Amino acid sequence: MRRAAVGLVVLLAASTAWAQTRTDTELWSGVEGSKKLGKRLTLEIGAGLRLDNGISAYKSAFGDVGAGYKIGKVFALKAGYRFANVVDAAGLSENRHRLTADGVLGTKLGASKVALQYRGRFQDTFAPGGSKPQFRNRVKVSRYFKPWGEPFGYFELAYRFDKSEFRNYRIGVGVEWRLAKRTELSTYYIYRQAINVTTPDTAHILGLSLAQ
């Protein structure tokens, strides 16, 4: 009897936890372009469209501009701006502005073609409801297979300064397919999980992006 009661409590707790979790499937698509100005400076531009609600509803559309500056062989600094139109949780459309500043550290592991990269990104998103400053830590591993492309995987953890805590993490895997000398098609899957919130959102994200 006691074991049955314990089992019932565990089952109810699991059911409650499941009921408090929102799960969705999203589709992210985008295009990117870059132009080198010398050996160190690169200008970047991009645009994207995202769907949610089981890939059936418009979530957001955005445009990006940015620049990167390479310092030595393993370190680079980047800065960017994004203008986005987003449908918020209440179903209302709003415009948002995002500023980013990245520090990127990358190296090859010995004589292999395996690349290890760390990116630290400070970003602040400005919306009608206020700003959301955060710091995103990402560790990425990839390996290039000539001539067809580069599989990759990464883990990212985001810290919200206005909440003073970590609020979500992402696990991503994908392949950057080399279509031509300067043209790549990236296909990927991202698992995104909110943490330290009452009702954590979970998202399964399918994505593709064309870069030149």
mmCIF file of N, CA, C and O in Angstrom, residues 23-104:
data_model
loop_
_atom_site.group_PDB
_atom_site.id
_atom_site.type_symbol
_atom_site.label_atom_id
_atom_site.label_comp_id
_atom_site.label_asym_id
_atom_site.label_seq_id
_atom_site.Cartn_x
_atom_site.Cartn_y
_atom_site.Cartn_z
ATOM 1 N N THR A 23 5.819 22.830 -25.394
ATOM 2 C CA THR A 23 6.717 22.315 -26.417
ATOM 3 C C THR A 23 6.222 22.745 -27.789
ATOM 4 O O THR A 23 5.027 22.703 -28.069
ATOM 5 N N ASP A 24 7.157 23.167 -28.648
ATOM 6 C CA ASP A 24 6.792 23.630 -29.978
ATOM 7 C C ASP A 24 7.856 23.173 -30.970
ATOM 8 O O ASP A 24 8.986 22.828 -30.601
ATOM 9 N N THR A 25 7.477 23.187 -32.247
ATOM 10 C CA THR A 25 8.401 22.916 -33.345
ATOM 11 C C THR A 25 8.479 24.150 -34.221
ATOM 12 O O THR A 25 7.444 24.720 -34.593
ATOM 13 N N GLU A 26 9.702 24.570 -34.543
ATOM 14 C CA GLU A 26 9.906 25.781 -35.316
ATOM 15 C C GLU A 26 10.735 25.490 -36.564
ATOM 16 O O GLU A 26 11.476 24.502 -36.618
ATOM 17 N N LEU A 27 10.624 26.401 -37.538
ATOM 18 C CA LEU A 27 11.450 26.343 -38.743
ATOM 19 C C LEU A 27 12.135 27.692 -38.905
ATOM 20 O O LEU A 27 11.469 28.730 -38.939
ATOM 21 N N TRP A 28 13.468 27.671 -38.987
ATOM 22 C CA TRP A 28 14.252 28.877 -39.206
ATOM 23 C C TRP A 28 14.894 28.811 -40.588
ATOM 24 O O TRP A 28 15.486 27.795 -40.964
ATOM 25 N N SER A 29 14.800 29.883 -41.346
ATOM 26 C CA SER A 29 15.439 29.950 -42.656
ATOM 27 C C SER A 29 16.112 31.306 -42.813
ATOM 28 O O SER A 29 15.681 32.294 -42.211
ATOM 29 N N GLY A 30 17.174 31.350 -43.612
ATOM 30 C CA GLY A 30 17.870 32.613 -43.765
ATOM 31 C C GLY A 30 18.868 32.607 -44.905
ATOM 32 O O GLY A 30 19.178 31.566 -45.492
ATOM 33 N N VAL A 31 19.350 33.808 -45.224
ATOM 34 C CA VAL A 31 20.412 34.004 -46.212
ATOM 35 C C VAL A 31 21.455 34.926 -45.597
ATOM 36 O O VAL A 31 21.127 35.821 -44.813
ATOM 37 N N GLU A 32 22.714 34.695 -45.944
ATOM 38 C CA GLU A 32 23.812 35.494 -45.414
ATOM 39 C C GLU A 32 24.793 35.815 -46.524
ATOM 40 O O GLU A 32 24.977 35.025 -47.455
ATOM 41 N N GLY A 33 25.424 36.980 -46.402
ATOM 42 C CA GLY A 33 26.458 37.370 -47.342
ATOM 43 C C GLY A 33 27.582 38.074 -46.603
ATOM 44 O O GLY A 33 27.364 38.703 -45.572
ATOM 45 N N SER A 34 28.796 37.943 -47.115
ATOM 46 C CA SER A 34 29.939 38.581 -46.474
ATOM 47 C C SER A 34 30.899 39.105 -47.534
ATOM 48 O O SER A 34 30.948 38.608 -48.660
ATOM 49 N N LYS A 35 31.655 40.131 -47.154
ATOM 50 C CA LYS A 35 32.630 40.742 -48.050
ATOM 51 C C LYS A 35 33.876 41.072 -47.265
ATOM 52 O O LYS A 35 33.832 41.812 -46.275
ATOM 53 N N LYS A 36 35.024 40.517 -47.688
ATOM 54 C CA LYS A 36 36.280 40.803 -47.023
ATOM 55 C C LYS A 36 36.860 42.116 -47.515
ATOM 56 O O LYS A 36 36.919 42.372 -48.715
ATOM 57 N N LEU A 37 37.298 42.930 -46.560
ATOM 58 C CA LEU A 37 37.987 44.175 -46.861
ATOM 59 C C LEU A 37 39.404 44.060 -46.306
ATOM 60 O O LEU A 37 39.680 44.429 -45.169
ATOM 61 N N GLY A 38 40.272 43.494 -47.110
ATOM 62 C CA GLY A 38 41.614 43.203 -46.633
ATOM 63 C C GLY A 38 41.676 41.852 -45.961
ATOM 64 O O GLY A 38 40.756 41.026 -46.066
ATOM 65 N N LYS A 39 42.741 41.593 -45.220
ATOM 66 C CA LYS A 39 42.960 40.300 -44.590
ATOM 67 C C LYS A 39 42.248 40.152 -43.251
ATOM 68 O O LYS A 39 42.012 39.033 -42.798
ATOM 69 N N ARG A 40 41.878 41.259 -42.603
ATOM 70 C CA ARG A 40 41.361 41.180 -41.241
ATOM 71 C C ARG A 40 39.897 41.576 -41.088
ATOM 72 O O ARG A 40 39.198 41.048 -40.226
ATOM 73 N N LEU A 41 39.428 42.509 -41.899
ATOM 74 C CA LEU A 41 38.090 43.054 -41.726
ATOM 75 C C LEU A 41 37.093 42.392 -42.676
ATOM 76 O O LEU A 41 37.362 42.240 -43.867
ATOM 77 N N THR A 42 35.919 42.008 -42.136
ATOM 78 C CA THR A 42 34.852 41.394 -42.922
ATOM 79 C C THR A 42 33.527 42.083 -42.603
ATOM 80 O O THR A 42 33.185 42.264 -41.428
ATOM 81 N N LEU A 43 32.784 42.452 -43.648
ATOM 82 C CA LEU A 43 31.443 42.997 -43.488
ATOM 83 C C LEU A 43 30.432 41.899 -43.762
ATOM 84 O O LEU A 43 30.621 41.072 -44.658
ATOM 85 N N GLU A 44 29.331 41.884 -42.987
ATOM 86 C CA GLU A 44 28.335 40.820 -43.099
ATOM 87 C C GLU A 44 26.932 41.405 -43.170
ATOM 88 O O GLU A 44 26.650 42.444 -42.551
ATOM 89 N N ILE A 45 26.058 40.726 -43.897
ATOM 90 C CA ILE A 45 24.659 41.109 -44.001
ATOM 91 C C ILE A 45 23.822 39.842 -44.091
ATOM 92 O O ILE A 45 24.284 38.811 -44.612
ATOM 93 N N GLY A 46 22.602 39.884 -43.565
ATOM 94 C CA GLY A 46 21.762 38.691 -43.598
ATOM 95 C C GLY A 46 20.303 39.011 -43.358
ATOM 96 O O GLY A 46 19.941 40.133 -42.977
ATOM 97 N N ALA A 47 19.453 38.028 -43.619
ATOM 98 C CA ALA A 47 18.014 38.160 -43.385
ATOM 99 C C ALA A 47 17.460 36.786 -43.068
ATOM 100 O O ALA A 47 18.020 35.752 -43.478
ATOM 101 N N GLY A 48 16.348 36.753 -42.319
ATOM 102 C CA GLY A 48 15.784 35.468 -41.937
ATOM 103 C C GLY A 48 14.294 35.521 -41.689
ATOM 104 O O GLY A 48 13.720 36.587 -41.446
ATOM 105 N N LEU A 49 13.679 34.356 -41.760
ATOM 106 C CA LEU A 49 12.252 34.176 -41.489
ATOM 107 C C LEU A 49 12.094 32.971 -40.580
ATOM 108 O O LEU A 49 12.698 31.921 -40.813
ATOM 109 N N ARG A 50 11.250 33.106 -39.527
ATOM 110 C CA ARG A 50 11.041 32.021 -38.588
ATOM 111 C C ARG A 50 9.556 31.744 -38.413
ATOM 112 O O ARG A 50 8.756 32.669 -38.305
ATOM 113 N N LEU A 51 9.220 30.447 -38.376
ATOM 114 C CA LEU A 51 7.856 29.981 -38.176
ATOM 115 C C LEU A 51 7.792 29.151 -36.903
ATOM 116 O O LEU A 51 8.734 28.429 -36.572
ATOM 117 N N ASP A 52 6.668 29.248 -36.193
ATOM 118 C CA ASP A 52 6.482 28.422 -34.996
ATOM 119 C C ASP A 52 5.095 27.795 -35.005
ATOM 120 O O ASP A 52 4.468 27.669 -36.072
ATOM 121 N N ASN A 53 4.609 27.375 -33.835
ATOM 122 C CA ASN A 53 3.300 26.713 -33.722
ATOM 123 C C ASN A 53 3.220 25.503 -34.653
ATOM 124 O O ASN A 53 2.301 25.349 -35.448
ATOM 125 N N GLY A 54 4.230 24.631 -34.522
ATOM 126 C CA GLY A 54 4.272 23.460 -35.392
ATOM 127 C C GLY A 54 4.582 23.802 -36.833
ATOM 128 O O GLY A 54 4.109 23.131 -37.757
ATOM 129 N N ILE A 55 5.388 24.842 -37.066
ATOM 130 C CA ILE A 55 5.775 25.327 -38.400
ATOM 131 C C ILE A 55 4.540 25.746 -39.194
ATOM 132 O O ILE A 55 4.444 25.501 -40.400
ATOM 133 N N SER A 56 3.574 26.354 -38.528
ATOM 134 C CA SER A 56 2.342 26.749 -39.212
ATOM 135 C C SER A 56 2.037 28.239 -39.094
ATOM 136 O O SER A 56 1.115 28.722 -39.748
ATOM 137 N N ALA A 57 2.812 28.971 -38.273
ATOM 138 C CA ALA A 57 2.485 30.374 -38.031
ATOM 139 C C ALA A 57 3.741 31.232 -38.100
ATOM 140 O O ALA A 57 4.843 30.787 -37.749
ATOM 141 N N TYR A 58 3.544 32.461 -38.529
ATOM 142 C CA TYR A 58 4.640 33.425 -38.593
ATOM 143 C C TYR A 58 5.103 33.791 -37.175
ATOM 144 O O TYR A 58 4.288 34.128 -36.315
ATOM 145 N N LYS A 59 6.415 33.712 -36.945
ATOM 146 C CA LYS A 59 6.986 34.098 -35.649
ATOM 147 C C LYS A 59 7.763 35.398 -35.741
ATOM 148 O O LYS A 59 7.558 36.317 -34.943
ATOM 149 N N SER A 60 8.672 35.490 -36.737
ATOM 150 C CA SER A 60 9.474 36.700 -36.861
ATOM 151 C C SER A 60 10.159 36.752 -38.219
ATOM 152 O O SER A 60 10.327 35.731 -38.893
ATOM 153 N N ALA A 61 10.575 37.967 -38.582
ATOM 154 C CA ALA A 61 11.410 38.207 -39.750
ATOM 155 C C ALA A 61 12.414 39.277 -39.354
ATOM 156 O O ALA A 61 12.094 40.185 -38.577
ATOM 157 N N PHE A 62 13.633 39.179 -39.874
ATOM 158 C CA PHE A 62 14.661 40.106 -39.425
ATOM 159 C C PHE A 62 15.708 40.344 -40.504
ATOM 160 O O PHE A 62 15.842 39.579 -41.463
ATOM 161 N N GLY A 63 16.458 41.422 -40.307
ATOM 162 C CA GLY A 63 17.609 41.743 -41.128
ATOM 163 C C GLY A 63 18.793 42.058 -40.239
ATOM 164 O O GLY A 63 18.638 42.672 -39.177
ATOM 165 N N ASP A 64 19.988 41.607 -40.651
ATOM 166 C CA ASP A 64 21.207 41.782 -39.861
ATOM 167 C C ASP A 64 22.261 42.536 -40.657
ATOM 168 O O ASP A 64 22.380 42.353 -41.879
ATOM 169 N N VAL A 65 23.052 43.346 -39.973
ATOM 170 C CA VAL A 65 24.289 43.904 -40.516
ATOM 171 C C VAL A 65 25.351 43.789 -39.433
ATOM 172 O O VAL A 65 25.045 43.868 -38.236
ATOM 173 N N GLY A 66 26.597 43.584 -39.846
ATOM 174 C CA GLY A 66 27.641 43.445 -38.855
ATOM 175 C C GLY A 66 29.018 43.507 -39.478
ATOM 176 O O GLY A 66 29.178 43.614 -40.697
ATOM 177 N N ALA A 67 30.027 43.441 -38.618
ATOM 178 C CA ALA A 67 31.418 43.462 -39.057
ATOM 179 C C ALA A 67 32.249 42.623 -38.109
ATOM 180 O O ALA A 67 31.950 42.527 -36.909
ATOM 181 N N GLY A 68 33.300 41.998 -38.663
ATOM 182 C CA GLY A 68 34.217 41.203 -37.868
ATOM 183 C C GLY A 68 35.648 41.612 -38.137
ATOM 184 O O GLY A 68 35.999 41.980 -39.271
ATOM 185 N N TYR A 69 36.477 41.562 -37.105
ATOM 186 C CA TYR A 69 37.883 41.934 -37.244
ATOM 187 C C TYR A 69 38.743 40.836 -36.622
ATOM 188 O O TYR A 69 38.602 40.519 -35.437
ATOM 189 N N LYS A 70 39.617 40.256 -37.421
ATOM 190 C CA LYS A 70 40.454 39.151 -36.976
ATOM 191 C C LYS A 70 41.734 39.670 -36.342
ATOM 192 O O LYS A 70 42.419 40.533 -36.908
ATOM 193 N N ILE A 71 42.041 39.146 -35.150
ATOM 194 C CA ILE A 71 43.246 39.519 -34.419
ATOM 195 C C ILE A 71 44.110 38.273 -34.276
ATOM 196 O O ILE A 71 43.792 37.363 -33.506
ATOM 197 N N GLY A 72 45.173 38.200 -35.025
ATOM 198 C CA GLY A 72 45.997 37.007 -35.010
ATOM 199 C C GLY A 72 45.314 35.855 -35.725
ATOM 200 O O GLY A 72 44.387 36.027 -36.509
ATOM 201 N N LYS A 73 45.736 34.625 -35.404
ATOM 202 C CA LYS A 73 45.223 33.442 -36.083
ATOM 203 C C LYS A 73 44.038 32.793 -35.359
ATOM 204 O O LYS A 73 43.310 32.013 -35.979
ATOM 205 N N VAL A 74 43.845 33.100 -34.072
ATOM 206 C CA VAL A 74 42.843 32.350 -33.305
ATOM 207 C C VAL A 74 41.758 33.215 -32.686
ATOM 208 O O VAL A 74 40.824 32.684 -32.076
ATOM 209 N N PHE A 75 41.834 34.535 -32.805
ATOM 210 C CA PHE A 75 40.879 35.388 -32.114
ATOM 211 C C PHE A 75 40.267 36.407 -33.069
ATOM 212 O O PHE A 75 40.924 36.907 -33.982
ATOM 213 N N ALA A 76 38.975 36.699 -32.849
ATOM 214 C CA ALA A 76 38.281 37.692 -33.669
ATOM 215 C C ALA A 76 37.249 38.421 -32.827
ATOM 216 O O ALA A 76 36.687 37.864 -31.873
ATOM 217 N N LEU A 77 36.987 39.670 -33.177
ATOM 218 C CA LEU A 77 35.946 40.478 -32.559
ATOM 219 C C LEU A 77 34.872 40.763 -33.596
ATOM 220 O O LEU A 77 35.185 41.006 -34.774
ATOM 221 N N LYS A 78 33.600 40.727 -33.156
ATOM 222 C CA LYS A 78 32.490 40.990 -34.062
ATOM 223 C C LYS A 78 31.471 41.898 -33.383
ATOM 224 O O LYS A 78 31.310 41.866 -32.163
ATOM 225 N N ALA A 79 30.770 42.691 -34.192
ATOM 226 C CA ALA A 79 29.692 43.533 -33.701
ATOM 227 C C ALA A 79 28.566 43.488 -34.725
ATOM 228 O O ALA A 79 28.810 43.387 -35.932
ATOM 229 N N GLY A 80 27.307 43.554 -34.251
ATOM 230 C CA GLY A 80 26.188 43.450 -35.180
ATOM 231 C C GLY A 80 24.940 44.159 -34.687
ATOM 232 O O GLY A 80 24.798 44.464 -33.496
ATOM 233 N N TYR A 81 24.053 44.416 -35.647
ATOM 234 C CA TYR A 81 22.755 45.023 -35.351
ATOM 235 C C TYR A 81 21.678 44.229 -36.084
ATOM 236 O O TYR A 81 21.865 43.825 -37.231
ATOM 237 N N ARG A 82 20.554 43.992 -35.407
ATOM 238 C CA ARG A 82 19.415 43.280 -36.012
ATOM 239 C C ARG A 82 18.130 44.071 -35.799
ATOM 240 O O ARG A 82 17.832 44.502 -34.684
ATOM 241 N N PHE A 83 17.403 44.254 -36.897
ATOM 242 C CA PHE A 83 16.039 44.780 -36.807
ATOM 243 C C PHE A 83 15.095 43.623 -37.072
ATOM 244 O O PHE A 83 15.233 42.907 -38.069
ATOM 245 N N ALA A 84 14.117 43.425 -36.173
ATOM 246 C CA ALA A 84 13.212 42.279 -36.301
ATOM 247 C C ALA A 84 11.775 42.696 -36.053
ATOM 248 O O ALA A 84 11.492 43.553 -35.215
ATOM 249 N N ASN A 85 10.884 42.064 -36.810
ATOM 250 C CA ASN A 85 9.456 42.149 -36.548
ATOM 251 C C ASN A 85 9.035 40.812 -35.940
ATOM 252 O O ASN A 85 9.257 39.757 -36.540
ATOM 253 N N VAL A 86 8.444 40.863 -34.736
ATOM 254 C CA VAL A 86 8.187 39.656 -33.959
ATOM 255 C C VAL A 86 6.736 39.634 -33.491
ATOM 256 O O VAL A 86 6.182 40.669 -33.109
ATOM 257 N N VAL A 87 6.138 38.446 -33.511
ATOM 258 C CA VAL A 87 4.829 38.247 -32.895
ATOM 259 C C VAL A 87 5.065 37.824 -31.454
ATOM 260 O O VAL A 87 5.691 36.779 -31.201
ATOM 261 N N ASP A 88 4.572 38.606 -30.486
ATOM 262 C CA ASP A 88 4.844 38.314 -29.090
ATOM 263 C C ASP A 88 3.906 37.239 -28.541
ATOM 264 O O ASP A 88 3.080 36.659 -29.266
ATOM 265 N N ALA A 89 4.017 36.956 -27.238
ATOM 266 C CA ALA A 89 3.231 35.891 -26.613
ATOM 267 C C ALA A 89 1.732 36.151 -26.670
ATOM 268 O O ALA A 89 0.931 35.215 -26.646
ATOM 269 N N ALA A 90 1.341 37.429 -26.765
ATOM 270 C CA ALA A 90 -0.083 37.772 -26.847
ATOM 271 C C ALA A 90 -0.612 37.779 -28.279
ATOM 272 O O ALA A 90 -1.784 38.080 -28.496
ATOM 273 N N GLY A 91 0.261 37.451 -29.241
ATOM 274 C CA GLY A 91 -0.163 37.436 -30.630
ATOM 275 C C GLY A 91 -0.107 38.789 -31.320
ATOM 276 O O GLY A 91 -0.640 38.951 -32.420
ATOM 277 N N LEU A 92 0.556 39.765 -30.685
ATOM 278 C CA LEU A 92 0.657 41.107 -31.247
ATOM 279 C C LEU A 92 2.010 41.293 -31.929
ATOM 280 O O LEU A 92 3.032 40.791 -31.465
ATOM 281 N N SER A 93 2.013 42.043 -33.017
ATOM 282 C CA SER A 93 3.244 42.298 -33.760
ATOM 283 C C SER A 93 3.980 43.495 -33.164
ATOM 284 O O SER A 93 3.379 44.521 -32.851
ATOM 285 N N GLU A 94 5.298 43.360 -33.008
ATOM 286 C CA GLU A 94 6.104 44.462 -32.502
ATOM 287 C C GLU A 94 7.477 44.451 -33.166
ATOM 288 O O GLU A 94 7.951 43.412 -33.630
ATOM 289 N N ASN A 95 8.121 45.616 -33.204
ATOM 290 C CA ASN A 95 9.460 45.748 -33.754
ATOM 291 C C ASN A 95 10.490 45.736 -32.635
ATOM 292 O O ASN A 95 10.278 46.343 -31.580
ATOM 293 N N ARG A 96 11.599 45.043 -32.877
ATOM 294 C CA ARG A 96 12.663 44.943 -31.886
ATOM 295 C C ARG A 96 14.007 45.274 -32.529
ATOM 296 O O ARG A 96 14.219 45.052 -33.717
ATOM 297 N N HIS A 97 14.917 45.782 -31.703
ATOM 298 C CA HIS A 97 16.270 46.112 -32.134
ATOM 299 C C HIS A 97 17.247 45.357 -31.239
ATOM 300 O O HIS A 97 17.099 45.359 -30.018
ATOM 301 N N ARG A 98 18.248 44.710 -31.862
ATOM 302 C CA ARG A 98 19.216 43.939 -31.087
ATOM 303 C C ARG A 98 20.636 44.350 -31.445
ATOM 304 O O ARG A 98 20.991 44.447 -32.620
ATOM 305 N N LEU A 99 21.450 44.595 -30.420
ATOM 306 C CA LEU A 99 22.867 44.884 -30.586
ATOM 307 C C LEU A 99 23.673 43.724 -30.022
ATOM 308 O O LEU A 99 23.337 43.178 -28.964
ATOM 309 N N THR A 100 24.740 43.327 -30.723
ATOM 310 C CA THR A 100 25.581 42.222 -30.268
ATOM 311 C C THR A 100 27.053 42.603 -30.328
ATOM 312 O O THR A 100 27.481 43.391 -31.178
ATOM 313 N N ALA A 101 27.826 42.027 -29.426
ATOM 314 C CA ALA A 101 29.284 42.150 -29.422
ATOM 315 C C ALA A 101 29.861 40.781 -29.093
ATOM 316 O O ALA A 101 29.541 40.208 -28.043
ATOM 317 N N ASP A 102 30.668 40.230 -29.997
ATOM 318 C CA ASP A 102 31.189 38.872 -29.858
ATOM 319 C C ASP A 102 32.705 38.873 -29.691
ATOM 320 O O ASP A 102 33.418 39.677 -30.312
ATOM 321 N N GLY A 103 33.179 37.924 -28.904
ATOM 322 C CA GLY A 103 34.579 37.546 -28.886
ATOM 323 C C GLY A 103 34.666 36.078 -29.265
ATOM 324 O O GLY A 103 34.012 35.234 -28.636
ATOM 325 N N VAL A 104 35.426 35.759 -30.315
ATOM 326 C CA VAL A 104 35.477 34.393 -30.853
ATOM 327 C C VAL A 104 36.908 33.872 -30.786
ATOM 328 O O VAL A 104 37.837 34.505 -31.307
#
